[in-house]
Coordinates of C-alpha atoms and ligand atoms in Angstrom, one line a residue:
X1 CA 13.1 3.4 -37.3
X2 CA 15.9 0.9 -36.9
X3 CA 16.2 -1.6 -34.0
X4 CA 13.4 0.3 -32.2
X5 CA 13.0 0.0 -28.5
X6 CA 9.9 1.2 -26.6
X7 CA 10.8 1.9 -22.9
X8 CA 8.2 2.8 -20.3
X9 CA 9.3 4.8 -17.3
X10 CA 12.1 6.4 -19.3
X11 CA 12.0 9.8 -17.7
X12 CA 14.2 8.7 -14.7
X13 CA 16.1 6.0 -12.9
X14 CA 16.7 2.6 -14.6
X15 CA 14.6 3.4 -17.7
X16 CA 16.5 6.6 -18.3
X17 CA 19.8 4.6 -18.3
X18 CA 18.4 1.8 -20.4
X19 CA 17.4 4.4 -23.1
X20 CA 21.0 5.8 -23.2
X21 CA 22.5 2.3 -23.4
X22 CA 20.2 1.3 -26.3
X23 CA 21.0 4.6 -28.1
X24 CA 24.8 3.9 -27.6
X25 CA 24.2 0.6 -29.6
X26 CA 22.8 2.6 -32.5
X27 CA 19.1 1.8 -31.8
X28 CA 16.1 4.1 -32.1
X29 CA 13.8 4.8 -29.2
X30 CA 10.2 5.5 -28.2
X31 CA 10.3 6.9 -24.7
X32 CA 7.2 6.8 -22.5
X33 CA 6.4 8.3 -19.1
X34 CA 4.1 11.0 -17.7
X35 CA 6.7 13.9 -17.5
X36 CA 7.0 15.3 -21.0
X37 CA 9.7 17.8 -20.0
X38 CA 12.0 15.2 -18.7
X39 CA 11.4 13.0 -21.7
X40 CA 12.3 15.8 -24.0
X41 CA 15.5 16.5 -22.0
X42 CA 16.5 12.9 -22.5
X43 CA 15.6 13.0 -26.2
X44 CA 17.9 16.1 -26.7
X45 CA 20.7 14.5 -24.7
X46 CA 20.5 11.3 -26.8
X47 CA 20.2 13.1 -30.1
X48 CA 23.2 15.2 -29.2
X49 CA 25.4 12.2 -28.3
X50 CA 24.2 9.4 -30.6
X51 CA 22.8 8.8 -34.1
X52 CA 19.4 7.7 -32.8
X53 CA 15.9 8.8 -33.7
X54 CA 13.9 9.4 -30.5
X55 CA 10.1 9.8 -30.2
X56 CA 8.7 10.8 -26.9
X57 CA 5.1 10.0 -25.9
X58 CA 3.7 11.3 -22.6
X59 CA 1.2 8.9 -21.0
X60 CA -0.1 8.0 -17.6
X61 CA 0.1 4.2 -18.1
X62 CA -2.0 3.6 -14.9
X63 CA -5.0 4.7 -17.0
X64 CA -6.1 2.0 -19.4
X65 CA -7.3 4.4 -22.1
X66 CA -3.8 5.9 -22.2
X67 CA -2.2 2.5 -22.9
X68 CA -4.6 2.1 -25.9
X69 CA -3.6 5.6 -27.0
X70 CA 0.1 4.8 -26.8
X71 CA -0.5 1.7 -29.0
X72 CA -2.5 3.8 -31.5
X73 CA 0.1 6.5 -31.7
X74 CA 2.9 4.1 -32.3
X75 CA 0.8 2.3 -35.0
X76 CA -0.1 5.6 -36.7
X77 CA 3.6 6.3 -37.0
X78 CA 4.0 3.0 -38.7
X79 CA 6.7 1.8 -36.3
X80 CA 7.4 -1.9 -35.6
X81 CA 8.7 -2.4 -32.1
X82 CA 11.8 -4.7 -31.9
X83 CA 12.4 -4.3 -28.1
X84 CA 9.8 -3.7 -25.5
X85 CA 11.0 -2.7 -22.0
X86 CA 8.2 -2.6 -19.4
X87 CA 10.0 -0.7 -16.7
X88 CA 7.5 1.9 -15.3
X89 CA 6.5 0.9 -11.8
X90 CA 6.4 2.1 -8.2
X91 CA 5.7 1.0 -4.6
X92 CA 4.3 2.4 -1.4
X93 CA 5.6 1.8 2.1
X94 CA 3.1 1.1 5.0
X95 CA 0.6 -1.3 6.4
X96 CA -2.0 -2.5 3.9
X97 CA -4.9 -1.8 6.2
X98 CA -4.1 1.9 6.4
X99 CA -2.7 2.5 3.0
X100 CA -4.2 5.1 0.7
X101 CA -6.5 2.9 -1.5
X102 CA -6.1 5.1 -4.6
X103 CA -2.3 4.7 -4.4
X104 CA -2.6 0.9 -3.9
X105 CA -5.0 0.6 -6.9
X106 CA -2.5 2.7 -9.0
X107 CA 0.3 0.2 -8.1
X108 CA -1.9 -2.6 -9.4
X109 CA -2.9 -0.7 -12.4
X110 CA 0.7 0.3 -13.4
X111 CA 2.8 -2.6 -12.2
X112 CA 0.4 -5.3 -13.3
X113 CA -2.4 -4.3 -15.6
X114 CA -0.5 -1.8 -17.8
X115 CA 2.6 -4.0 -18.1
X116 CA 0.3 -6.9 -19.2
X117 CA -1.8 -4.7 -21.5
X118 CA 1.2 -3.1 -23.3
X119 CA 2.7 -6.5 -23.8
X120 CA -0.6 -7.9 -25.2
X121 CA -0.8 -5.0 -27.7
X122 CA 2.8 -5.1 -29.0
X123 CA 3.5 -8.9 -28.9
X124 CA 1.4 -9.8 -32.1
X125 CA 3.6 -7.5 -34.1
X126 CA 6.7 -9.2 -32.9
X127 CA 5.2 -12.6 -33.6
X128 CA 4.4 -11.5 -37.1
X129 CA 8.0 -10.4 -37.8
X130 CA 9.4 -13.5 -36.1
X131 CA 11.7 -11.8 -33.6
X132 CA 11.7 -9.5 -30.6
X133 CA 13.0 -8.9 -27.1
X134 CA 10.8 -8.1 -24.1
X135 CA 12.2 -7.1 -20.8
X136 CA 9.9 -6.8 -17.8
X137 CA 11.4 -5.0 -14.8
X138 CA 10.4 -7.1 -11.8
X139 CA 12.4 -7.0 -8.5
X140 CA 14.1 -9.2 -5.9
X141 CA 10.7 -8.4 -4.2
X142 CA 9.2 -11.0 -6.6
X143 CA 10.7 -13.9 -4.8
X144 CA 9.0 -13.6 -1.4
X145 CA 6.1 -11.8 0.3
X146 CA 6.9 -8.3 1.7
X147 CA 5.2 -7.0 4.8
X148 CA 4.9 -3.2 4.8
X149 CA 4.9 -3.2 1.0
X150 CA 2.6 -6.2 0.5
X151 CA 0.9 -5.1 -2.8
X152 CA 4.2 -4.0 -4.4
X153 CA 5.9 -7.3 -3.6
X154 CA 2.9 -9.2 -4.9
X155 CA 2.8 -7.1 -8.1
X156 CA 6.5 -8.0 -8.8
X157 CA 5.7 -11.7 -8.1
X158 CA 3.1 -11.4 -10.8
X159 CA 5.6 -9.8 -13.2
X160 CA 8.1 -12.6 -12.6
X161 CA 5.5 -15.4 -13.0
X162 CA 3.9 -13.8 -16.1
X163 CA 7.3 -13.2 -17.7
X164 CA 8.4 -16.9 -17.3
X165 CA 5.2 -18.3 -18.7
X166 CA 5.4 -15.9 -21.7
X167 CA 9.1 -16.8 -22.2
X168 CA 7.9 -20.4 -22.8
X169 CA 4.9 -19.4 -25.0
X170 CA 6.8 -17.1 -27.4
X171 CA 10.2 -18.9 -27.7
X172 CA 9.2 -20.7 -30.9
X173 CA 8.5 -17.3 -32.5
X174 CA 12.0 -16.1 -32.0
X175 CA 11.1 -13.8 -29.1
X176 CA 12.6 -13.8 -25.6
X177 CA 11.2 -12.5 -22.4
X178 CA 13.6 -11.4 -19.6
X179 CA 12.5 -10.6 -16.0
X180 CA 15.0 -8.2 -14.6
X181 CA 15.1 -8.4 -10.8
X182 CA 17.1 -5.5 -9.3
X183 CA 17.6 -5.1 -5.5
X184 CA 17.7 -1.7 -3.9
X185 CA 18.9 0.8 -6.4
X186 CA 19.5 4.6 -6.3
X187 CA 16.7 6.1 -8.3
X188 CA 13.5 8.1 -7.7
X189 CA 11.9 4.8 -6.4
X190 CA 12.9 5.3 -2.8
X191 CA 11.3 8.7 -2.4
X192 CA 8.2 7.7 -4.4
X193 CA 7.7 4.7 -2.1
X194 CA 8.3 6.6 1.1
X195 CA 11.3 4.4 1.9
X196 CA 13.7 7.2 2.9
X197 CA 14.4 5.7 6.4
X198 CA 14.1 2.1 5.4
X199 CA 16.9 -0.4 6.4
X200 CA 16.8 -1.7 2.8
X201 CA 18.5 1.5 1.5
X202 CA 20.8 1.7 4.5
X203 CA 22.6 -1.4 3.4
X204 CA 26.3 -0.9 2.5
X205 CA 25.8 -1.7 -1.2
X206 CA 22.9 0.0 -3.0
X207 CA 23.3 -0.3 -6.8
X208 CA 23.4 2.5 -9.3
X209 CA 20.7 2.7 -12.0
X210 CA 23.5 2.6 -14.6
X211 CA 24.9 -0.8 -13.2
X212 CA 21.4 -2.3 -13.1
X213 CA 20.5 -1.0 -16.6
X214 CA 23.8 -2.4 -18.1
X215 CA 23.3 -5.7 -16.4
X216 CA 19.6 -5.9 -17.5
X217 CA 20.4 -4.8 -21.1
X218 CA 23.0 -7.5 -21.5
X219 CA 20.7 -10.2 -20.0
X220 CA 18.0 -9.2 -22.4
X221 CA 20.3 -9.3 -25.4
X222 CA 21.4 -12.8 -24.4
X223 CA 17.7 -13.8 -24.0
X224 CA 18.0 -14.8 -20.3
X225 CA 14.7 -15.7 -18.7
X226 CA 15.5 -14.3 -15.2
X227 CA 18.2 -11.8 -14.4
X228 CA 18.8 -11.0 -10.7
X229 CA 21.3 -8.2 -10.3
X230 CA 24.2 -8.7 -7.9
X231 CA 25.5 -11.6 -5.9
X232 CA 23.9 -10.6 -2.6
X233 CA 20.6 -10.1 -4.2
X234 CA 20.8 -13.6 -5.8
X235 CA 21.5 -15.1 -2.4
X236 CA 18.6 -13.2 -0.9
X237 CA 16.3 -14.2 -3.8
X238 CA 16.9 -17.8 -3.1
X239 CA 16.5 -17.6 0.7
X240 CA 13.0 -19.0 0.3
X241 CA 14.4 -22.4 -0.9
X242 CA 16.5 -22.9 2.2
X243 CA 14.6 -21.3 5.2
X244 CA 11.1 -21.6 6.5
X245 CA 8.7 -19.3 4.7
X246 CA 7.5 -17.5 7.8
X247 CA 11.1 -16.8 8.9
X248 CA 12.0 -15.3 5.5
X249 CA 8.9 -13.1 5.6
X250 CA 9.8 -11.9 9.1
X251 CA 13.3 -11.1 7.8
X252 CA 11.9 -9.1 4.9
X253 CA 9.8 -7.2 7.4
X254 CA 12.9 -6.3 9.5
X255 CA 14.6 -5.0 6.3
X256 CA 11.5 -3.1 5.3
X257 CA 11.1 -1.4 8.7
X258 CA 12.0 2.2 9.1
X259 CA 13.7 3.6 12.1
X260 CA 10.2 4.9 13.0
X261 CA 7.2 2.6 12.7
X262 CA 4.5 3.7 10.3
X263 CA 1.3 4.9 11.9
Ligands
LIG301 N1 15.0 1.5 -7.4 C1 14.8 0.3 -6.8 O1 15.3 0.1 -5.6 C2 14.1 -0.8 -7.5 C3 14.3 -2.1 -7.1 C4 13.7 -3.2 -7.7 C5 12.9 -2.9 -8.8 N2 12.7 -1.6 -9.2 C6 11.8 -1.4 -10.3 O2 12.4 -0.7 -11.4 C7 11.5 0.0 -12.2 C8 12.0 1.4 -12.5 O3 12.0 2.1 -11.3 P1 13.2 3.1 -10.8 O4 13.8 2.5 -9.7 O5 14.0 3.5 -12.0 O6 12.3 4.3 -10.2 P2 12.0 5.8 -10.7 O7 13.3 6.5 -10.8 O8 11.0 6.3 -9.8 O9 11.4 5.6 -12.2 C9 10.1 5.2 -12.4 C10 9.7 5.6 -13.8 O10 8.4 5.2 -14.0 C11 7.6 6.3 -14.6 N3 6.2 6.2 -14.1 C12 5.8 6.2 -12.8 N4 4.4 6.2 -12.8 C13 4.0 6.2 -14.1 C14 2.8 6.1 -14.8 N5 1.6 6.1 -14.1 N6 2.7 6.1 -16.1 C15 3.9 6.1 -16.9 N7 5.1 6.2 -16.3 C16 5.2 6.2 -15.0 C17 8.3 7.5 -14.0 O11 8.1 8.6 -14.8 P3 7.0 9.8 -14.6 O12 7.0 10.2 -13.2 O13 7.6 10.9 -15.6 O14 5.8 9.2 -15.1 C18 9.8 7.1 -14.1 O15 10.3 7.3 -15.4 C19 10.2 -0.1 -11.5 O16 9.3 -1.0 -12.1 C20 10.5 -0.5 -10.0 O17 9.5 -1.2 -9.4 C21 13.3 -0.6 -8.6

């Protein structure tokens, strides 16, 4: 494989667009998500349009054993990963006290544990070859606490913090780590998180997955440490520096709130 990128959460949304962008640059791909049918559709689409080799691997990354299996399968194929894009993630709308615990635990397992585990498994190979790019998809949610999606926001704060520390640790090995921070974006995320009526997605400007992916891919190629998509999102992300913390958190709650309160 040449210039091989492993993308998690490639069956839809931002990951799907990132895969096509990488293929358009002539790179090969390993696409990971749970839905094998969608992954195969994307593989066919890419192979019909670009000169890329595509391998699909269906895994539920919220299950630790399946992360190990992913690494084993890539290793058995003898593939060295040049680009790792940790994109798979989801959220859940509602009060923490009444949230479905299994779903909450799955957010932590996918957004935090699996992202960290996948990175830990593939990073030594990049260090050995003396180069590599890692992109971790965080969110503008990473910059402040988020009532009504508390664990999701906290998980993205973890991704941002982890990515910055790693950026520093691996820079001397020729590896960069980019934390991509999108704001609200039209993908499957809104439905999966139960955010259909949320004010967040009623804002005038919700980004497209293609715009976010293009922006993120460019930032990763340049080796940027943090990439916040869009001017408004950059302003919102820095609100915590200028306003009292409790005020910012209350504003986030207002944005999170649906037309109907959760029960
Ligand atoms: N859309 C937004 O407004 C927004 C804003 C900020 C940040 N983000 C972040 O952007 C990233 C991509 O999300 P998206 O917006 O593109 O949403 P999406 O369309 O729902 O895509 C999520 C991807 O993750 C995969 N996935 C979910 N659970 C998985 C699991 N247990 N194991 C493996 N793969 C799994 C899904 O595929 P399968 O269902 O096939 O597994 C899908 O390919 C996420 O980390 C999200 O938090 C999104």
